[in-house]
Amino acid sequence: MFSPILSLLLFSILPISSSTQSTINVWPIPTTFSWPHPHSILISPLLTISSPKQTYLTSAVNRYRRQILTEKHQPRAPHVINPTFTPSLGTLTLTVYDLQAPLHHGVNESYTLSIPAGGRTAAVAKITAETVWGAMRGLETFSQLVWGDPPRIAAGVFVSDAPVFAHRGVLLDTSRNFYEVEDILRLIGAMSWNKMNVFHWHITDSQSFPIVLPSEPDLAKKGSYGAEMEYSVEDVKRVVEFGLEHGVRVMPEIDMPAHTGSWAEAYPEIVSCAHMFWWPAGYAWADRLAAEPGTGQLNPLKPKTYEVIKNVIKDVATMFPEPFYHAGNDEVTPGCWKADPSIQTFLANNGTLSQLLEIFVNSTLPYIVSLNRTVVYWEDVFLDADVNVRASLLPPENIILQTWNNGPSNTKKIVSSGYRAIVSSYDFYYLDCGHGEWLGNNTLYEQPPGTDQGDGGSWCGPFKTWQLIYNYDITYGLSEEEAKLVLGGEVALWSEQADPTVLDSRIWPRASAMAEALWSGNRDETGKKRYPEATDRLNEWRHRMVSRGVRAEPIQPLWCEKNPGMCNAQPI
Amino acid sequence: MFSPILSLLLFSILPISSSTQSTINVWPIPTTFSWPHPHSILISPLLTISSPKQTYLTSAVNRYRRQILTEKHQPRAPHVINPTFTPSLGTLTLTVYDLQAPLHHGVNESYTLSIPAGGRTAAVAKITAETVWGAMRGLETFSQLVWGDPPRIAAGVFVSDAPVFAHRGVLLDTSRNFYEVEDILRLIGAMSWNKMNVFHWHITDSQSFPIVLPSEPDLAKKGSYGAEMEYSVEDVKRVVEFGLEHGVRVMPEIDMPAHTGSWAEAYPEIVSCAHMFWWPAGYAWADRLAAEPGTGQLNPLKPKTYEVIKNVIKDVATMFPEPFYHAGNDEVTPGCWKADPSIQTFLANNGTLSQLLEIFVNSTLPYIVSLNRTVVYWEDVFLDADVNVRASLLPPENIILQTWNNGPSNTKKIVSSGYRAIVSSYDFYYLDCGHGEWLGNNTLYEQPPGTDQGDGGSWCGPFKTWQLIYNYDITYGLSEEEAKLVLGGEVALWSEQADPTVLDSRIWPRASAMAEALWSGNRDETGKKRYPEATDRLNEWRHRMVSRGVRAEPIQPLWCEKNPGMCNAQPI
């Protein structure tokens, strides 16, 4: 009945002889675990999960119970006769010490999980956690230890787990192309499987303004792609609640003052350079009107600008309880403001573009802070070479800077200046890169065959592979003190070339790669990069995600899963 | 009621002032068409399509009639009040001169289509074609001229159309990862919308042998990924029939003598070097055992090899009526045969690897030819530097060479040697490229940040954009006579990093780009590359394909579709 060898085949990645402990197929891998005698026990169809009462935890418990009993995961690694061991596991007990702790940055997500060894009567599995959010992480780990039909679970396992980085996010841009609420919920659900905890919702941009704000309904009414491509107050509520049920914070971003062309549909008077061709003929690149097609920047000199903005901020802060408020502030393009007659007067009177941005920040930042929000800005507000704001106007206690340029170098600049950092380096974490040019009529494509293809027209190519993402050390080159200011990272899906047709495959399993690197690190206990080991485990995990309903892209032929180690670049 | 301006907004890509004729939103664009006075007429819900009786044509007529009446395509370009014009169109008449012409290479696919101008009572639309296959192309064009709810159609249109290249294909590899029959049918359906006519089914490879052959059932039984990942005789029949109903030939490929590791599960005695690590430690790259993980090459010296092969060929020729038979012959890897003791003896007696391949070709090619098949080989059999076959053993009347290396240069080598060529240059037509490395433990990913990412680990990166594919001239550098030997091209989806989760988005709309380039060319009547114009039309076409149930990836923000010309790299 009980066959440790067979279960080893199923669950072990390490060669059997190299260790007395087997690796468990959990993604992200827990920081510490032990499974000294690999075997499994059946799970009772009457499984009880006893848990303290808390709305979101109860929702999670019900969800996981259903999943555990119905998932019937079939591992794709070498087929084995599954071991069975009775009596079956009938109870999982959750202990949570603090039921009140809200889902905020830095909340304790640690948990322990113990699954009894087989053969003990009336054995009980246990999860203990400081908070309900940690308990949810424990439930996820529990669910990934289950497989088969009837379901069984790895037995004699002890896990003690907590994240290395507190901020582990996915950014989705819903402005360039629209996503249905169902798409967003599916994303958040899959994030929770990967123990990711921040959905950074880049809601608006120059292309469309899809969120309906009660105080400023015209912004969506005129600026969205159409009534069928809007997020209502009810939709947002659904997303936020779904996030809470899954332990995923929903951090809104209303980008400004740049990336606001869509605002001009409702308020043309507050937007500079709207509706213009983004890079007019004869203009130098530095003088273009926007970072990409879709021009428009809020005009900091118009009082009306702030009337609208305050309504927007107030509504957004009401709709999103999350204490981090992302206020954008990237890619202020000089040419746009310079094209605006009212700003030309300001500049003619010895005003500078940086002063203009400072006016804007001084007129908006205090208001966001007054709503008890920590403001996240893109690094540009501080690091842009042409248009930036002095550090004295950007108090580090209120501000976090999100980096996307220059890899580790900009992270260093941010934290060495005393700011907390969120890392989204486009060299590693931009999931849209590598799919080529999306602009029309680029003469690149009229060259004869044999011309160097470069990155195929993609400004941030090549494609960021899961391996590259996995291996990126976001505190590379920092002192220990500096590293403490790195809150975590976010992979980003900008949507110029993405929409619901490719959402799942662009994000998964590559976001999983970051999820593990930020949860339990990308090195094994000897300090060695463990991506070779991770390959087989990620294959299996990707397969489970697909079964759970997310169309994650394959990373290898199935043959590689069935023949572990044989698809390596070099023999182990 | 009738508003030419509004319909122009809907259907015109060219600026209104630049032409008295509007472009029609058809993909691929017909070789010639005229639409001097853009307007539309309603289509009667009782639309009759009268057509001669022929099994496959009848099937197509029924399918198109249903689609025309139910598609309700909503153009995404600037919204307009659709013009209506009555009386509605009640009849489409098909005239076909030759009902017998089989769906073979070079069959006449030309057609003419006329749609009467609005306002004429009892007007009738007409399609005339030499063959049923041409009639199907005409029906597709007709269907793309329909939009709205209730449906209406561009009126006063005349189209005369025929392909530039006779062979317009998609290769799908179903060995590295498996695809369901439904996936394949969806692909063939979408091919027919794009007037593509060859589904090149790369059925088997070293990783799996998914096709059940009645004479050699063990090949699949032991060599497939499992019983749930096999194609039965019935499945194949369904695919072939579906192809005929859509005017798409199904060309099978059973790759050999390399790429046959999966055969070793049933017949270990006929496969050299099976089950070995593909690139053993200490081996030079040139001495590796296979082009990629999954070793195994048929042993040309074993009589049993040919017993099995003849059964395979006979069964495949029976199951696939298509006169082109693809027999592989790519990437014969010296190290594999050299690792086989029986071959070592042959080599020790002054035999060469090329002689070995010649033995193989001489023992298989005549048999395939005897079954009235034209044999398609990958170019390697003739052009490989190390292992190749003399031209005298490869009669051009029986053989077509498919090129994948060195872009136009190898095409030139093939046709200048008198062979017909099918072009699948990986520099332009490989749809899997650019997604990075799939091998495990590549040290590339253990480098510190800042290391040049190259092509991200992809051997054939960067990603092949639709623009690159669109602009490739497959007869580049050839004389007029040589160009006649280029039958056409195929985009290829190799499946190391693809499976059903990404099938649609990897293939579409990029295959559409090749489809148009090979159907009506990639230049306008002035000889200028027309990809700028094609961008907006492809956007709209991609949108229609998504509505028809294929998850084609987006190429631009929706904003670009709504603001034609504004997303260009440079102003027009």
JSON list of C-alpha atoms in Angstrom, two decimals, chain B residues 320-476:
[
{"chain": "B", "resi": 320, "resn": "PHE", "atom": "CA", "xyz": [-4.03, 11.40, -46.39]},
{"chain": "B", "resi": 321, "resn": "PRO", "atom": "CA", "xyz": [-5.17, 11.67, -50.03]},
{"chain": "B", "resi": 322, "resn": "GLU", "atom": "CA", "xyz": [-2.97, 14.75, -50.52]},
{"chain": "B", "resi": 323, "resn": "PRO", "atom": "CA", "xyz": [-0.45, 14.15, -53.36]},
{"chain": "B", "resi": 324, "resn": "PHE", "atom": "CA", "xyz": [2.36, 15.93, -51.51]},
{"chain": "B", "resi": 325, "resn": "TYR", "atom": "CA", "xyz": [3.98, 13.67, -48.93]},
{"chain": "B", "resi": 326, "resn": "HIS", "atom": "CA", "xyz": [6.44, 15.35, -46.56]},
{"chain": "B", "resi": 327, "resn": "ALA", "atom": "CA", "xyz": [9.17, 12.94, -45.56]},
{"chain": "B", "resi": 328, "resn": "GLY", "atom": "CA", "xyz": [11.20, 15.23, -43.34]},
{"chain": "B", "resi": 329, "resn": "ASN", "atom": "CA", "xyz": [14.91, 14.61, -43.72]},
{"chain": "B", "resi": 330, "resn": "ASP", "atom": "CA", "xyz": [16.14, 17.56, -41.69]},
{"chain": "B", "resi": 331, "resn": "GLU", "atom": "CA", "xyz": [18.87, 17.77, -39.11]},
{"chain": "B", "resi": 332, "resn": "VAL", "atom": "CA", "xyz": [20.52, 14.40, -39.46]},
{"chain": "B", "resi": 333, "resn": "THR", "atom": "CA", "xyz": [22.97, 14.67, -36.58]},
{"chain": "B", "resi": 334, "resn": "PRO", "atom": "CA", "xyz": [26.34, 12.98, -37.12]},
{"chain": "B", "resi": 335, "resn": "GLY", "atom": "CA", "xyz": [26.93, 12.25, -33.42]},
{"chain": "B", "resi": 336, "resn": "CYS", "atom": "CA", "xyz": [23.84, 10.07, -33.19]},
{"chain": "B", "resi": 337, "resn": "TRP", "atom": "CA", "xyz": [24.71, 7.68, -35.96]},
{"chain": "B", "resi": 338, "resn": "LYS", "atom": "CA", "xyz": [28.34, 7.69, -34.86]},
{"chain": "B", "resi": 339, "resn": "ALA", "atom": "CA", "xyz": [27.23, 6.53, -31.43]},
{"chain": "B", "resi": 340, "resn": "ASP", "atom": "CA", "xyz": [25.59, 3.39, -32.89]},
{"chain": "B", "resi": 341, "resn": "PRO", "atom": "CA", "xyz": [27.83, 0.29, -32.88]},
{"chain": "B", "resi": 342, "resn": "SER", "atom": "CA", "xyz": [26.41, -1.13, -36.11]},
{"chain": "B", "resi": 343, "resn": "ILE", "atom": "CA", "xyz": [27.00, 2.17, -37.86]},
{"chain": "B", "resi": 344, "resn": "GLN", "atom": "CA", "xyz": [30.48, 2.46, -36.40]},
{"chain": "B", "resi": 345, "resn": "THR", "atom": "CA", "xyz": [31.37, -0.70, -38.31]},
{"chain": "B", "resi": 346, "resn": "PHE", "atom": "CA", "xyz": [30.02, 0.79, -41.51]},
{"chain": "B", "resi": 347, "resn": "LEU", "atom": "CA", "xyz": [32.03, 3.95, -40.97]},
{"chain": "B", "resi": 348, "resn": "ALA", "atom": "CA", "xyz": [35.14, 1.99, -40.07]},
{"chain": "B", "resi": 349, "resn": "ASN", "atom": "CA", "xyz": [34.88, 0.34, -43.48]},
{"chain": "B", "resi": 350, "resn": "ASN", "atom": "CA", "xyz": [35.22, 3.74, -45.12]},
{"chain": "B", "resi": 351, "resn": "GLY", "atom": "CA", "xyz": [31.53, 4.40, -45.30]},
{"chain": "B", "resi": 352, "resn": "THR", "atom": "CA", "xyz": [30.42, 8.02, -44.86]},
{"chain": "B", "resi": 353, "resn": "LEU", "atom": "CA", "xyz": [27.42, 9.51, -43.18]},
{"chain": "B", "resi": 354, "resn": "SER", "atom": "CA", "xyz": [26.27, 10.90, -46.49]},
{"chain": "B", "resi": 355, "resn": "GLN", "atom": "CA", "xyz": [26.40, 7.41, -47.97]},
{"chain": "B", "resi": 356, "resn": "LEU", "atom": "CA", "xyz": [24.32, 6.27, -45.05]},
{"chain": "B", "resi": 357, "resn": "LEU", "atom": "CA", "xyz": [21.73, 8.91, -45.79]},
{"chain": "B", "resi": 358, "resn": "GLU", "atom": "CA", "xyz": [21.80, 7.96, -49.46]},
{"chain": "B", "resi": 359, "resn": "ILE", "atom": "CA", "xyz": [21.10, 4.37, -48.53]},
{"chain": "B", "resi": 360, "resn": "PHE", "atom": "CA", "xyz": [18.18, 5.61, -46.51]},
{"chain": "B", "resi": 361, "resn": "VAL", "atom": "CA", "xyz": [16.83, 7.83, -49.27]},
{"chain": "B", "resi": 362, "resn": "ASN", "atom": "CA", "xyz": [17.28, 5.15, -51.92]},
{"chain": "B", "resi": 363, "resn": "SER", "atom": "CA", "xyz": [15.38, 2.71, -49.75]},
{"chain": "B", "resi": 364, "resn": "THR", "atom": "CA", "xyz": [12.43, 4.96, -49.04]},
{"chain": "B", "resi": 365, "resn": "LEU", "atom": "CA", "xyz": [12.01, 7.62, -51.72]},
{"chain": "B", "resi": 366, "resn": "PRO", "atom": "CA", "xyz": [11.11, 5.21, -54.58]},
{"chain": "B", "resi": 367, "resn": "TYR", "atom": "CA", "xyz": [8.42, 3.65, -52.43]},
{"chain": "B", "resi": 368, "resn": "ILE", "atom": "CA", "xyz": [6.78, 6.99, -51.66]},
{"chain": "B", "resi": 369, "resn": "VAL", "atom": "CA", "xyz": [6.98, 7.95, -55.33]},
{"chain": "B", "resi": 370, "resn": "SER", "atom": "CA", "xyz": [5.44, 4.60, -56.27]},
{"chain": "B", "resi": 371, "resn": "LEU", "atom": "CA", "xyz": [2.35, 5.67, -54.33]},
{"chain": "B", "resi": 372, "resn": "ASN", "atom": "CA", "xyz": [1.92, 8.61, -56.70]},
{"chain": "B", "resi": 373, "resn": "ARG", "atom": "CA", "xyz": [3.27, 11.11, -54.27]},
{"chain": "B", "resi": 374, "resn": "THR", "atom": "CA", "xyz": [5.49, 14.12, -54.77]},
{"chain": "B", "resi": 375, "resn": "VAL", "atom": "CA", "xyz": [7.96, 14.07, -51.92]},
{"chain": "B", "resi": 376, "resn": "VAL", "atom": "CA", "xyz": [8.67, 17.19, -49.92]},
{"chain": "B", "resi": 377, "resn": "TYR", "atom": "CA", "xyz": [11.96, 17.16, -48.05]},
{"chain": "B", "resi": 378, "resn": "TRP", "atom": "CA", "xyz": [13.52, 19.77, -45.85]},
{"chain": "B", "resi": 379, "resn": "GLU", "atom": "CA", "xyz": [16.42, 21.41, -47.67]},
{"chain": "B", "resi": 380, "resn": "ASP", "atom": "CA", "xyz": [18.95, 19.69, -45.39]},
{"chain": "B", "resi": 381, "resn": "VAL", "atom": "CA", "xyz": [18.89, 16.50, -47.44]},
{"chain": "B", "resi": 382, "resn": "PHE", "atom": "CA", "xyz": [20.48, 18.47, -50.26]},
{"chain": "B", "resi": 383, "resn": "LEU", "atom": "CA", "xyz": [22.15, 21.45, -48.59]},
{"chain": "B", "resi": 384, "resn": "ASP", "atom": "CA", "xyz": [23.46, 20.19, -45.26]},
{"chain": "B", "resi": 385, "resn": "ALA", "atom": "CA", "xyz": [27.20, 20.65, -45.14]},
{"chain": "B", "resi": 386, "resn": "ASP", "atom": "CA", "xyz": [27.95, 17.39, -43.33]},
{"chain": "B", "resi": 387, "resn": "VAL", "atom": "CA", "xyz": [25.34, 14.84, -44.28]},
{"chain": "B", "resi": 388, "resn": "ASN", "atom": "CA", "xyz": [23.63, 15.14, -47.63]},
{"chain": "B", "resi": 389, "resn": "VAL", "atom": "CA", "xyz": [22.48, 13.33, -50.73]},
{"chain": "B", "resi": 390, "resn": "ARG", "atom": "CA", "xyz": [23.75, 13.84, -54.26]},
{"chain": "B", "resi": 391, "resn": "ALA", "atom": "CA", "xyz": [21.45, 15.66, -56.65]},
{"chain": "B", "resi": 392, "resn": "SER", "atom": "CA", "xyz": [21.48, 12.67, -58.99]},
{"chain": "B", "resi": 393, "resn": "LEU", "atom": "CA", "xyz": [19.57, 10.70, -56.36]},
{"chain": "B", "resi": 394, "resn": "LEU", "atom": "CA", "xyz": [17.03, 13.46, -55.86]},
{"chain": "B", "resi": 395, "resn": "PRO", "atom": "CA", "xyz": [15.07, 13.79, -59.11]},
{"chain": "B", "resi": 396, "resn": "PRO", "atom": "CA", "xyz": [13.54, 17.29, -59.28]},
{"chain": "B", "resi": 397, "resn": "GLU", "atom": "CA", "xyz": [10.38, 15.95, -60.89]},
{"chain": "B", "resi": 398, "resn": "ASN", "atom": "CA", "xyz": [9.61, 13.98, -57.74]},
{"chain": "B", "resi": 399, "resn": "ILE", "atom": "CA", "xyz": [11.02, 16.26, -55.11]},
{"chain": "B", "resi": 400, "resn": "ILE", "atom": "CA", "xyz": [10.28, 19.64, -53.60]},
{"chain": "B", "resi": 401, "resn": "LEU", "atom": "CA", "xyz": [12.67, 21.17, -51.10]},
{"chain": "B", "resi": 402, "resn": "GLN", "atom": "CA", "xyz": [11.43, 23.22, -48.18]},
{"chain": "B", "resi": 403, "resn": "THR", "atom": "CA", "xyz": [13.91, 25.86, -47.04]},
{"chain": "B", "resi": 404, "resn": "TRP", "atom": "CA", "xyz": [14.29, 27.13, -43.50]},
{"chain": "B", "resi": 405, "resn": "ASN", "atom": "CA", "xyz": [17.90, 28.34, -43.18]},
{"chain": "B", "resi": 406, "resn": "ASN", "atom": "CA", "xyz": [19.78, 31.36, -44.50]},
{"chain": "B", "resi": 407, "resn": "GLY", "atom": "CA", "xyz": [16.83, 33.32, -45.84]},
{"chain": "B", "resi": 408, "resn": "PRO", "atom": "CA", "xyz": [16.87, 34.14, -49.56]},
{"chain": "B", "resi": 409, "resn": "SER", "atom": "CA", "xyz": [20.29, 32.55, -50.01]},
{"chain": "B", "resi": 410, "resn": "ASN", "atom": "CA", "xyz": [19.09, 28.98, -49.59]},
{"chain": "B", "resi": 411, "resn": "THR", "atom": "CA", "xyz": [15.99, 29.60, -51.66]},
{"chain": "B", "resi": 412, "resn": "LYS", "atom": "CA", "xyz": [18.34, 30.64, -54.42]},
{"chain": "B", "resi": 413, "resn": "LYS", "atom": "CA", "xyz": [20.46, 27.51, -54.01]},
{"chain": "B", "resi": 414, "resn": "ILE", "atom": "CA", "xyz": [17.42, 25.30, -54.26]},
{"chain": "B", "resi": 415, "resn": "VAL", "atom": "CA", "xyz": [15.78, 26.82, -57.31]},
{"chain": "B", "resi": 416, "resn": "SER", "atom": "CA", "xyz": [19.04, 27.41, -59.13]},
{"chain": "B", "resi": 417, "resn": "SER", "atom": "CA", "xyz": [19.59, 23.66, -58.80]},
{"chain": "B", "resi": 418, "resn": "GLY", "atom": "CA", "xyz": [16.29, 23.08, -60.51]},
{"chain": "B", "resi": 419, "resn": "TYR", "atom": "CA", "xyz": [14.19, 22.15, -57.49]},
{"chain": "B", "resi": 420, "resn": "ARG", "atom": "CA", "xyz": [10.85, 23.58, -56.60]},
{"chain": "B", "resi": 421, "resn": "ALA", "atom": "CA", "xyz": [10.95, 25.39, -53.27]},
{"chain": "B", "resi": 422, "resn": "ILE", "atom": "CA", "xyz": [8.60, 26.01, -50.38]},
{"chain": "B", "resi": 423, "resn": "VAL", "atom": "CA", "xyz": [9.84, 28.89, -48.25]},
{"chain": "B", "resi": 424, "resn": "SER", "atom": "CA", "xyz": [9.78, 28.72, -44.46]},
{"chain": "B", "resi": 425, "resn": "SER", "atom": "CA", "xyz": [12.80, 30.85, -43.64]},
{"chain": "B", "resi": 426, "resn": "TYR", "atom": "CA", "xyz": [13.19, 30.92, -39.89]},
{"chain": "B", "resi": 427, "resn": "ASP", "atom": "CA", "xyz": [14.33, 34.52, -40.14]},
{"chain": "B", "resi": 428, "resn": "PHE", "atom": "CA", "xyz": [10.84, 35.46, -41.22]},
{"chain": "B", "resi": 429, "resn": "TYR", "atom": "CA", "xyz": [8.37, 32.62, -40.92]},
{"chain": "B", "resi": 430, "resn": "TYR", "atom": "CA", "xyz": [9.06, 30.79, -37.65]},
{"chain": "B", "resi": 431, "resn": "LEU", "atom": "CA", "xyz": [6.30, 31.83, -35.32]},
{"chain": "B", "resi": 432, "resn": "ASP", "atom": "CA", "xyz": [7.78, 30.26, -32.20]},
{"chain": "B", "resi": 433, "resn": "CYS", "atom": "CA", "xyz": [10.96, 32.35, -32.24]},
{"chain": "B", "resi": 434, "resn": "GLY", "atom": "CA", "xyz": [11.67, 35.05, -29.73]},
{"chain": "B", "resi": 435, "resn": "HIS", "atom": "CA", "xyz": [10.22, 33.40, -26.64]},
{"chain": "B", "resi": 436, "resn": "GLY", "atom": "CA", "xyz": [13.59, 32.64, -25.14]},
{"chain": "B", "resi": 437, "resn": "GLU", "atom": "CA", "xyz": [15.39, 29.51, -24.11]},
{"chain": "B", "resi": 438, "resn": "TRP", "atom": "CA", "xyz": [13.45, 26.37, -23.27]},
{"chain": "B", "resi": 439, "resn": "LEU", "atom": "CA", "xyz": [16.39, 24.21, -22.23]},
{"chain": "B", "resi": 440, "resn": "GLY", "atom": "CA", "xyz": [17.05, 23.81, -18.53]},
{"chain": "B", "resi": 441, "resn": "ASN", "atom": "CA", "xyz": [20.08, 25.11, -16.61]},
{"chain": "B", "resi": 442, "resn": "ASN", "atom": "CA", "xyz": [21.51, 27.47, -19.20]},
{"chain": "B", "resi": 443, "resn": "THR", "atom": "CA", "xyz": [24.20, 29.49, -17.46]},
{"chain": "B", "resi": 444, "resn": "LEU", "atom": "CA", "xyz": [23.06, 32.48, -19.52]},
{"chain": "B", "resi": 445, "resn": "TYR", "atom": "CA", "xyz": [20.57, 33.08, -16.75]},
{"chain": "B", "resi": 446, "resn": "GLU", "atom": "CA", "xyz": [23.05, 33.07, -13.94]},
{"chain": "B", "resi": 447, "resn": "GLN", "atom": "CA", "xyz": [24.85, 36.16, -15.15]},
{"chain": "B", "resi": 448, "resn": "PRO", "atom": "CA", "xyz": [24.66, 39.37, -13.15]},
{"chain": "B", "resi": 449, "resn": "PRO", "atom": "CA", "xyz": [22.23, 42.11, -14.19]},
{"chain": "B", "resi": 450, "resn": "GLY", "atom": "CA", "xyz": [23.58, 44.25, -16.98]},
{"chain": "B", "resi": 451, "resn": "THR", "atom": "CA", "xyz": [24.77, 41.30, -19.03]},
{"chain": "B", "resi": 452, "resn": "ASP", "atom": "CA", "xyz": [23.71, 41.60, -22.65]},
{"chain": "B", "resi": 453, "resn": "GLN", "atom": "CA", "xyz": [20.48, 39.65, -23.03]},
{"chain": "B", "resi": 454, "resn": "GLY", "atom": "CA", "xyz": [21.14, 38.91, -26.69]},
{"chain": "B", "resi": 455, "resn": "ASP", "atom": "CA", "xyz": [18.01, 37.35, -28.10]},
{"chain": "B", "resi": 456, "resn": "GLY", "atom": "CA", "xyz": [16.93, 36.26, -24.63]},
{"chain": "B", "resi": 457, "resn": "GLY", "atom": "CA", "xyz": [18.15, 32.73, -25.27]},
{"chain": "B", "resi": 458, "resn": "SER", "atom": "CA", "xyz": [16.05, 32.18, -28.37]},
{"chain": "B", "resi": 459, "resn": "TRP", "atom": "CA", "xyz": [18.15, 30.59, -31.12]},
{"chain": "B", "resi": 460, "resn": "CYS", "atom": "CA", "xyz": [16.11, 32.25, -33.83]},
{"chain": "B", "resi": 461, "resn": "GLY", "atom": "CA", "xyz": [15.12, 35.46, -32.09]},
{"chain": "B", "resi": 462, "resn": "PRO", "atom": "CA", "xyz": [13.95, 38.11, -32.26]},
{"chain": "B", "resi": 463, "resn": "PHE", "atom": "CA", "xyz": [10.21, 37.50, -32.40]},
{"chain": "B", "resi": 464, "resn": "LYS", "atom": "CA", "xyz": [8.95, 37.62, -35.97]},
{"chain": "B", "resi": 465, "resn": "THR", "atom": "CA", "xyz": [6.53, 40.49, -36.13]},
{"chain": "B", "resi": 466, "resn": "TRP", "atom": "CA", "xyz": [3.61, 40.57, -38.51]},
{"chain": "B", "resi": 467, "resn": "GLN", "atom": "CA", "xyz": [5.29, 43.45, -40.30]},
{"chain": "B", "resi": 468, "resn": "LEU", "atom": "CA", "xyz": [8.47, 41.48, -40.89]},
{"chain": "B", "resi": 469, "resn": "ILE", "atom": "CA", "xyz": [6.48, 38.53, -42.17]},
{"chain": "B", "resi": 470, "resn": "TYR", "atom": "CA", "xyz": [4.35, 40.77, -44.34]},
{"chain": "B", "resi": 471, "resn": "ASN", "atom": "CA", "xyz": [7.29, 42.44, -45.99]},
{"chain": "B", "resi": 472, "resn": "TYR", "atom": "CA", "xyz": [9.31, 39.36, -46.79]},
{"chain": "B", "resi": 473, "resn": "ASP", "atom": "CA", "xyz": [9.67, 38.82, -50.53]},
{"chain": "B", "resi": 474, "resn": "ILE", "atom": "CA", "xyz": [10.11, 35.09, -50.93]},
{"chain": "B", "resi": 475, "resn": "THR", "atom": "CA", "xyz": [11.54, 35.41, -54.44]},
{"chain": "B", "resi": 476, "resn": "TYR", "atom": "CA", "xyz": [14.05, 38.08, -53.41]}
]
